[in-house]
Amino acid sequence: MALIIPVVFIVVFAFAIYKKVKIYDEFSAGVKEAVNFTISLIPCLAAIFMMCELFEASGLADGLTKLLSPVFGVLGIPPELTKLVLIKPFSGSGSLAYLDEIIKNYGADSYIARCACVCFGSSETVFYISAVYFAGMKNKKLAMPIAVVLISTLVTTIFACLICRVI
Protein backbone atom coordinates (compact mmCIF):
# COMPACT_ATOMS: atom_id res chain seq x y z
CA MET A 1 0.00 0.00 0.00
CA ALA A 2 2.83 2.40 0.77
CA LEU A 3 4.00 2.19 -2.84
CA ILE A 4 0.71 3.12 -4.52
CA ILE A 5 1.23 6.89 -4.55
CA PRO A 6 4.89 6.74 -5.69
CA VAL A 7 3.98 4.22 -8.41
CA VAL A 8 1.07 6.37 -9.64
CA PHE A 9 3.36 9.41 -9.65
CA ILE A 10 6.03 7.59 -11.66
CA VAL A 11 3.46 6.20 -14.14
CA VAL A 12 1.91 9.66 -14.70
CA PHE A 13 5.37 11.23 -15.01
CA ALA A 14 6.48 8.55 -17.53
CA PHE A 15 3.25 8.92 -19.53
CA ALA A 16 3.71 12.70 -19.64
CA ILE A 17 7.26 12.26 -20.93
CA TYR A 18 6.02 9.75 -23.51
CA LYS A 19 3.32 12.22 -24.69
CA LYS A 20 5.92 15.04 -24.67
CA VAL A 21 3.97 17.18 -22.24
CA LYS A 22 5.76 20.04 -20.55
CA ILE A 23 5.22 18.81 -17.02
CA TYR A 24 6.29 21.92 -15.13
CA ASP A 25 4.22 24.23 -17.34
CA GLU A 26 1.12 22.07 -16.90
CA PHE A 27 1.72 21.85 -13.15
CA SER A 28 2.04 25.64 -12.94
CA ALA A 29 -1.16 26.13 -14.94
CA GLY A 30 -2.99 23.71 -12.61
CA VAL A 31 -1.74 25.53 -9.52
CA LYS A 32 -2.85 28.86 -11.00
CA GLU A 33 -6.38 27.48 -11.57
CA ALA A 34 -6.43 26.03 -8.05
CA VAL A 35 -5.44 29.37 -6.52
CA ASN A 36 -8.14 31.20 -8.50
CA PHE A 37 -10.72 28.60 -7.41
CA THR A 38 -9.63 28.89 -3.78
CA ILE A 39 -9.96 32.67 -3.88
CA SER A 40 -13.46 32.38 -5.38
CA LEU A 41 -14.36 29.93 -2.61
CA ILE A 42 -13.48 32.27 0.28
CA PRO A 43 -16.71 34.34 0.25
CA CYS A 44 -18.85 31.18 0.19
CA LEU A 45 -16.97 29.64 3.10
CA ALA A 46 -17.08 32.87 5.09
CA ALA A 47 -20.86 32.98 4.64
CA ILE A 48 -21.20 29.35 5.79
CA PHE A 49 -19.04 29.93 8.88
CA MET A 50 -20.97 33.09 9.81
CA MET A 51 -24.28 31.29 9.27
CA CYS A 52 -23.17 28.48 11.61
CA GLU A 53 -22.17 30.92 14.31
CA LEU A 54 -25.39 32.94 13.94
CA PHE A 55 -27.45 29.73 14.05
CA GLU A 56 -25.98 28.87 17.45
CA ALA A 57 -25.57 32.37 18.93
CA SER A 58 -29.08 33.53 18.01
CA GLY A 59 -30.69 30.70 19.95
CA LEU A 60 -32.26 29.33 16.79
CA ALA A 61 -30.47 26.00 17.31
CA ASP A 62 -31.96 25.64 20.80
CA GLY A 63 -35.42 26.72 19.63
CA LEU A 64 -35.44 24.28 16.72
CA THR A 65 -34.16 21.54 19.01
CA LYS A 66 -37.08 22.02 21.39
CA LEU A 67 -39.54 22.27 18.51
CA LEU A 68 -38.29 19.26 16.55
CA SER A 69 -37.43 16.85 19.39
CA PRO A 70 -40.98 15.42 19.59
CA VAL A 71 -41.16 15.08 15.80
CA PHE A 72 -37.83 13.28 15.70
CA GLY A 73 -39.02 11.03 18.52
CA VAL A 74 -42.03 9.98 16.45
CA LEU A 75 -39.70 9.23 13.51
CA GLY A 76 -37.57 6.96 15.72
CA ILE A 77 -34.70 9.39 16.26
CA PRO A 78 -33.94 9.81 19.97
CA PRO A 79 -34.78 13.38 21.00
CA GLU A 80 -31.27 13.67 22.49
CA LEU A 81 -29.87 13.59 18.94
CA THR A 82 -31.94 16.50 17.65
CA LYS A 83 -29.22 19.10 18.08
CA LEU A 84 -26.62 16.81 16.46
CA VAL A 85 -28.91 16.20 13.48
CA LEU A 86 -29.57 19.93 13.11
CA ILE A 87 -25.95 21.05 13.43
CA LYS A 88 -24.28 18.39 11.26
CA PRO A 89 -25.36 19.91 7.90
CA PHE A 90 -23.78 23.21 8.96
CA SER A 91 -20.67 22.33 10.94
CA GLY A 92 -18.57 19.19 11.24
CA SER A 93 -16.62 20.45 14.25
CA GLY A 94 -19.78 21.71 15.98
CA SER A 95 -21.51 18.38 15.50
CA LEU A 96 -18.38 16.59 16.72
CA ALA A 97 -18.61 18.60 19.94
CA TYR A 98 -22.24 17.46 20.36
CA LEU A 99 -21.23 13.88 19.62
CA ASP A 100 -18.57 14.09 22.32
CA GLU A 101 -21.13 15.51 24.74
CA ILE A 102 -23.59 12.69 23.96
CA ILE A 103 -20.94 10.02 24.50
CA LYS A 104 -19.89 11.59 27.82
CA ASN A 105 -23.49 11.91 29.04
CA TYR A 106 -24.86 8.52 27.95
CA GLY A 107 -21.78 6.29 27.66
CA ALA A 108 -20.14 4.98 24.51
CA ASP A 109 -22.10 1.71 24.47
CA SER A 110 -25.55 3.23 24.95
CA TYR A 111 -28.21 3.14 22.28
CA ILE A 112 -28.19 6.94 22.02
CA ALA A 113 -24.41 7.10 21.62
CA ARG A 114 -24.44 4.36 18.97
CA CYS A 115 -27.15 6.21 17.05
CA ALA A 116 -25.22 9.45 17.38
CA CYS A 117 -22.01 7.86 16.07
CA VAL A 118 -23.76 6.26 13.10
CA CYS A 119 -25.63 9.48 12.29
CA PHE A 120 -22.45 11.53 12.59
CA GLY A 121 -20.43 9.16 10.41
CA SER A 122 -23.07 8.69 7.75
CA SER A 123 -23.94 12.32 7.13
CA GLU A 124 -22.06 15.26 5.71
CA THR A 125 -21.71 18.98 6.26
CA VAL A 126 -24.12 19.76 3.44
CA PHE A 127 -23.72 23.51 3.29
CA TYR A 128 -19.93 23.46 3.46
CA ILE A 129 -19.67 20.82 0.73
CA SER A 130 -22.25 22.68 -1.37
CA ALA A 131 -20.18 25.85 -1.09
CA VAL A 132 -17.09 23.98 -2.27
CA TYR A 133 -18.84 22.14 -5.12
CA PHE A 134 -20.86 25.06 -6.44
CA ALA A 135 -18.33 27.88 -5.94
CA GLY A 136 -16.84 27.40 -9.38
CA MET A 137 -20.15 27.10 -11.21
CA LYS A 138 -21.80 29.97 -13.03
CA ASN A 139 -25.32 28.57 -12.66
CA LYS A 140 -25.80 28.31 -8.89
CA LYS A 141 -29.18 26.64 -8.53
CA LEU A 142 -28.55 25.21 -5.08
CA ALA A 143 -32.06 24.75 -3.68
CA MET A 144 -32.89 21.39 -5.25
CA PRO A 145 -29.55 19.61 -4.61
CA ILE A 146 -29.44 20.85 -1.01
CA ALA A 147 -33.07 19.83 -0.39
CA VAL A 148 -32.40 16.34 -1.79
CA VAL A 149 -29.31 15.91 0.39
CA LEU A 150 -31.07 17.17 3.53
CA ILE A 151 -34.05 14.84 2.95
CA SER A 152 -31.76 11.89 2.27
CA THR A 153 -29.79 12.73 5.42
CA LEU A 154 -33.00 12.66 7.46
CA VAL A 155 -34.06 9.35 5.92
CA THR A 156 -30.65 7.77 6.56
CA THR A 157 -30.72 9.07 10.14
CA ILE A 158 -34.08 7.39 10.68
CA PHE A 159 -32.75 4.11 9.25
CA ALA A 160 -29.51 4.40 11.23
CA CYS A 161 -31.45 4.70 14.49
CA LEU A 162 -33.67 1.77 13.48
CA ILE A 163 -30.63 -0.38 12.72
CA CYS A 164 -28.98 0.62 16.03
CA ARG A 165 -32.18 -0.36 17.85
CA VAL A 166 -32.25 -3.79 16.16
CA ILE A 167 -28.55 -4.51 16.66
XYZ file of C-alpha atoms in Angstrom:
167
model
C 0.000 0.000 0.000
C 2.832 2.398 0.773
C 3.995 2.194 -2.837
C 0.709 3.125 -4.520
C 1.232 6.891 -4.549
C 4.891 6.740 -5.689
C 3.979 4.219 -8.410
C 1.068 6.367 -9.640
C 3.358 9.408 -9.645
C 6.025 7.585 -11.660
C 3.463 6.201 -14.142
C 1.913 9.660 -14.701
C 5.366 11.227 -15.014
C 6.484 8.552 -17.530
C 3.254 8.918 -19.526
C 3.710 12.701 -19.642
C 7.256 12.260 -20.927
C 6.016 9.752 -23.509
C 3.319 12.222 -24.687
C 5.923 15.039 -24.671
C 3.968 17.178 -22.241
C 5.764 20.042 -20.551
C 5.218 18.809 -17.022
C 6.287 21.915 -15.131
C 4.223 24.226 -17.339
C 1.120 22.067 -16.903
C 1.718 21.848 -13.155
C 2.043 25.636 -12.943
C -1.161 26.130 -14.936
C -2.991 23.714 -12.612
C -1.744 25.530 -9.519
C -2.852 28.857 -11.001
C -6.377 27.475 -11.566
C -6.434 26.034 -8.050
C -5.440 29.374 -6.524
C -8.142 31.203 -8.500
C -10.720 28.605 -7.414
C -9.633 28.893 -3.783
C -9.963 32.670 -3.880
C -13.457 32.383 -5.380
C -14.359 29.933 -2.609
C -13.478 32.268 0.279
C -16.714 34.344 0.253
C -18.846 31.179 0.188
C -16.974 29.637 3.101
C -17.083 32.865 5.086
C -20.862 32.976 4.636
C -21.202 29.352 5.793
C -19.043 29.931 8.884
C -20.969 33.088 9.806
C -24.280 31.291 9.271
C -23.170 28.482 11.610
C -22.167 30.925 14.312
C -25.387 32.938 13.944
C -27.451 29.730 14.054
C -25.978 28.866 17.447
C -25.573 32.371 18.929
C -29.084 33.530 18.013
C -30.695 30.699 19.955
C -32.262 29.335 16.793
C -30.473 26.003 17.306
C -31.964 25.641 20.795
C -35.425 26.723 19.625
C -35.439 24.280 16.724
C -34.158 21.542 19.013
C -37.083 22.021 21.395
C -39.542 22.267 18.515
C -38.291 19.256 16.553
C -37.432 16.847 19.387
C -40.977 15.416 19.587
C -41.164 15.083 15.799
C -37.829 13.280 15.696
C -39.016 11.026 18.522
C -42.030 9.983 16.451
C -39.698 9.234 13.512
C -37.574 6.963 15.720
C -34.703 9.388 16.258
C -33.939 9.811 19.967
C -34.779 13.382 21.004
C -31.272 13.673 22.486
C -29.872 13.595 18.938
C -31.939 16.500 17.648
C -29.216 19.100 18.080
C -26.624 16.809 16.462
C -28.912 16.198 13.477
C -29.574 19.928 13.115
C -25.949 21.054 13.432
C -24.277 18.392 11.261
C -25.357 19.908 7.898
C -23.780 23.206 8.962
C -20.667 22.326 10.937
C -18.569 19.195 11.245
C -16.624 20.455 14.247
C -19.775 21.709 15.980
C -21.505 18.376 15.499
C -18.377 16.586 16.718
C -18.607 18.599 19.935
C -22.241 17.465 20.364
C -21.233 13.879 19.620
C -18.570 14.088 22.322
C -21.129 15.513 24.742
C -23.594 12.695 23.963
C -20.940 10.019 24.503
C -19.894 11.589 27.825
C -23.491 11.909 29.044
C -24.857 8.522 27.954
C -21.777 6.291 27.656
C -20.137 4.982 24.511
C -22.103 1.705 24.474
C -25.548 3.226 24.953
C -28.211 3.138 22.279
C -28.191 6.937 22.025
C -24.406 7.098 21.619
C -24.438 4.360 18.968
C -27.145 6.208 17.049
C -25.217 9.451 17.384
C -22.010 7.857 16.074
C -23.757 6.262 13.099
C -25.631 9.480 12.290
C -22.446 11.534 12.593
C -20.427 9.165 10.415
C -23.066 8.685 7.751
C -23.938 12.321 7.129
C -22.056 15.262 5.712
C -21.705 18.982 6.259
C -24.118 19.758 3.444
C -23.723 23.510 3.292
C -19.927 23.456 3.458
C -19.667 20.817 0.729
C -22.246 22.685 -1.368
C -20.181 25.851 -1.087
C -17.093 23.979 -2.272
C -18.844 22.143 -5.124
C -20.861 25.056 -6.441
C -18.334 27.877 -5.939
C -16.842 27.404 -9.376
C -20.149 27.104 -11.212
C -21.804 29.968 -13.025
C -25.321 28.569 -12.658
C -25.798 28.314 -8.894
C -29.180 26.636 -8.526
C -28.555 25.207 -5.075
C -32.059 24.749 -3.675
C -32.887 21.385 -5.246
C -29.554 19.613 -4.606
C -29.439 20.850 -1.011
C -33.067 19.829 -0.395
C -32.402 16.343 -1.786
C -29.312 15.908 0.386
C -31.071 17.165 3.526
C -34.046 14.840 2.953
C -31.756 11.888 2.271
C -29.786 12.731 5.424
C -33.002 12.664 7.463
C -34.057 9.345 5.918
C -30.646 7.768 6.557
C -30.719 9.070 10.135
C -34.083 7.390 10.683
C -32.752 4.109 9.251
C -29.513 4.402 11.230
C -31.451 4.704 14.491
C -33.668 1.775 13.484
C -30.632 -0.384 12.723
C -28.983 0.620 16.030
C -32.177 -0.357 17.846
C -32.250 -3.788 16.163
C -28.554 -4.513 16.662
